[in-house]
Amino acid sequence: MPATVPEKPALEGLESKWDEAWSSQGTYLFDREGATRDCVYSIDTPPPTASGSLHIGHVFSFTHTDIVARFQRMRGKRVFYPMGWDDNGLPTERRVQNYYGVRCDPSLPYEPDFVPPFEGGDNKSSKAADQKPISRRNFIELCERLTVEDEKQFEALFRELGLSVDWSQTYRTIGDDSLRTSQLAFVRNVARGEAYQAMAPTLWDVTFRTAVAQAELEDKEQPGAYHRLEFHRADGEPLYIETTRPELLPACVAVVAHPDDERYQPLFGTTVTTPVFGVEVPVVAHHLAQADKGSGIAMICTFGDITDVTWWRDLDLPNRAIIGFDGRIVSEPPAAIDTETGREAYAQLAGKTVFSAKQAIVELLRESGELIGDPKPITHPVKFFEKGDRPLEIVSTRQWYITNGARDEGLRAKLVELGRELDWHPDFMRVRYENWVGGLTGDWLVSRQRFFGVPLPVWYPLDPDGNPVFDEPIIAPEEILPVDPSSDPAPGYDESQRGVPGGFQGEVDVMDTWATSSLTPQLAGGWERDPELFAAVFPFDLRPQGQDIIRTWLFSTVLRAALEEGGKPWTNAAISGFIVDPDRKKMSKSKGNVVTPADILAAHGSDAVRYWSASSRLGTDAAFDERNPTQIKIGRRLAIKILNAAKFVYGFEAPEGFDRVTEPLDLSMLAELDRVVRVATDALESYDHARALETVETFFWTFCDDYLELVKERAYSDASAPEGKASAVLALREAIDVLLRLFAPVLPFATEEVWSWTHDGSVHTASWPTPSDDASGTHAGLLELAGRALTGIRGAKTAAKVSQKAPVLSAVITGPESDLAALRLVEADLTSVGRIATLEYRAGEELSVGDIVLAPAQ
């Protein structure tokens, strides 16, 4: 046995041992020297949000990616596998607020020596009023401080997991390079007419006082009620309309029915008068009206929901918005409410929250007799910001947008085409992308009223009265990027002209976090910063990600590549499923069922956890039960078995002078191993890591339970039969060598440990095994047949209630003649392992072992 094989191999401590070795040896560094696109395999790694802690879902999906990286590296590719951290955005700001007990007030001056009220804990119950207001610059400094610390913890956990990342290529979405890249892409979007500013209805979160993009929405079932209101026709007849939002009655600009609805066709082109406020509004037709919903005719208000926005835009209706940025009814009524009675009624709503305004208008409608019957309770989906706690409102704001195909059929068709050019794993995920593209209703809103993010590189000139001229924005020239307009003067001005008539004001909004994350191929690949690197890695080979962000991250990345490069950003998209709890509910922080991975890794070992991850196919949800992690325990058992089986095999010494495998059973085993190599290779090339693992693992247990048992006596034998002994030992070692490489992408620590016993260098930079043409088909099926016979021998001894070591004078194998002929080739191994003096063969329909005659007791 080689001197390096430990007496008692163990999994404990392998993570730290081999992470240190891989780091010092540069095992996973990307080799740029002379790299071309043909020899590189590049991965657009998802940058986790650096705001808190990683969860078991990260372990799950990142393991899938790492398996691909390790496989491609062993296939001879130069793997470009960077890590990014998503620092900016609302999650980071909320964590900083809670962690330090502060909130941002841009009106406050910077304090150079500021010390936060406290540090640590989540403080989630604190209210904004209890948090210390600080300047924007102080707030951003705290964001940067905390994200750096979080990133250190994330890296440590990913290293423990064994990700073969090139950590020298790490990027941050808020770093200087990322700031420049994001701003440069935006500046070019503006120059090409793809980015623009507009006053428009905007989904607005009243808690965070920020605009929300379509991709950030989620529906939540909420209680509500239908209120039946009486509008008045010109002929004096009533027109009944049912609505869940009577508080928006002052903002009503029209009533709408489906053009094919015969009940209302005579009214199209006429007007009706609103209850309480007495405003005359038109009756219009639109295909989105639902004849089977409520009374079949709806009021259009500016703005109750996204459908209202569509109607308002398509039908060119006036804007009478009444909800302010704080979620309350604005003080001044719309100009259309021009009667004293109507204005008095409006005054009873002004300043109220939406909830209170609804109660007030219901009372007014009751008093006027225009509320018909009692409200009918319902439950219906309501739009929320995915990180918010209150329903969204729609307000009119000035925002920046990037065109995304919602209003450009040519671009929409291009995005669908690029989606079809991608290889999706699994393929059915493509439909989710196409459904999202087909369902877009508005361009991508990219400005955010937040603080820690990429500043929009824009200023506005001030007229002689000091008013901003929004229609003449000053866009930063490319050569001065990155910039922060809140502190850097506009080109052609100096700081003394900030905020004065004839001077300028800086844009204070930042970009949506997805406006930066949509550029991860460019950020990691050195776009417009390192042309040589970018040419070697773009378009990337792989985008791995979760299914829930197809609509955000995947779509937006395809969009930015289409606008900037005219093509797709990668060739493959690998979509992981969700992690669900034992009740099959998706794990999420909001549900409180998230499992953090640190304890799981410590308790079971990284290889075991990686095995659990690798056992699930892409696109398939995986259940995780922290109290009974069965699959993880199976993975740990497998990793331990690899250590012990290899130690056992390396204990055999091959006789000198023999270098060929000659025995039929050994050749059959190697032939079967060749088949396994082919199947596993094809599976991994198709991004089916679960099939590859299942195939290799099944063979491995057959190898241990059957083949090792069948040949160990021959491998132990003395020099009287050197050729047979050498054949067994050579086959065993070759099999272990191949199996270590096949398992290496999934179980990197155990395989590296065993590889180091007999090899120089790392198993992870060794060549991926290839089938041997010589052994292909040799004695096909013999190993499986011998294994069945061995099982029969063991069963016969068990039935006779004797030890497996009990000697047997004779036993009979019954089976088809072709099977018996094959088994005669391995008779020596069968008799040796079964301690059988004589084997007899009888023809029969099924293979079985029986009629054993035990040797007399000594």
Tab-separated table of C-alpha atoms in Angstrom, residues 233-235 237 239 255-272 282-285 296-297:
chain	number	residue	atom	x	y	z
A	233	ARG	CA	-77.535	58.362	-18.103
A	234	ALA	CA	-78.578	61.444	-20.034
A	235	ASP	CA	-82.085	60.004	-20.404
A	237	GLU	CA	-82.025	55.924	-16.546
A	239	LEU	CA	-76.375	52.627	-15.115
A	255	VAL	CA	-66.881	53.883	-18.199
A	256	VAL	CA	-66.038	50.946	-20.472
A	257	ALA	CA	-67.687	47.812	-21.837
A	258	HIS	CA	-66.688	45.187	-24.367
A	259	PRO	CA	-67.457	46.247	-27.960
A	260	ASP	CA	-69.463	43.046	-28.535
A	261	ASP	CA	-71.615	43.451	-25.413
A	262	GLU	CA	-75.089	44.077	-26.835
A	263	ARG	CA	-76.334	45.459	-23.510
A	264	TYR	CA	-74.127	48.513	-23.768
A	265	GLN	CA	-73.604	48.983	-27.507
A	266	PRO	CA	-76.360	51.659	-27.659
A	267	LEU	CA	-74.501	53.691	-25.021
A	268	PHE	CA	-71.123	53.879	-26.791
A	269	GLY	CA	-70.493	57.493	-27.766
A	270	THR	CA	-72.796	58.861	-25.073
A	271	THR	CA	-71.954	60.141	-21.598
A	272	VAL	CA	-73.011	59.338	-18.051
A	282	PRO	CA	-67.877	59.098	-21.785
A	283	VAL	CA	-69.059	55.542	-22.350
A	284	VAL	CA	-66.338	53.779	-24.372
A	285	ALA	CA	-65.594	50.316	-25.783
A	296	GLY	CA	-70.173	43.925	-17.434
A	297	ILE	CA	-69.337	47.637	-17.491
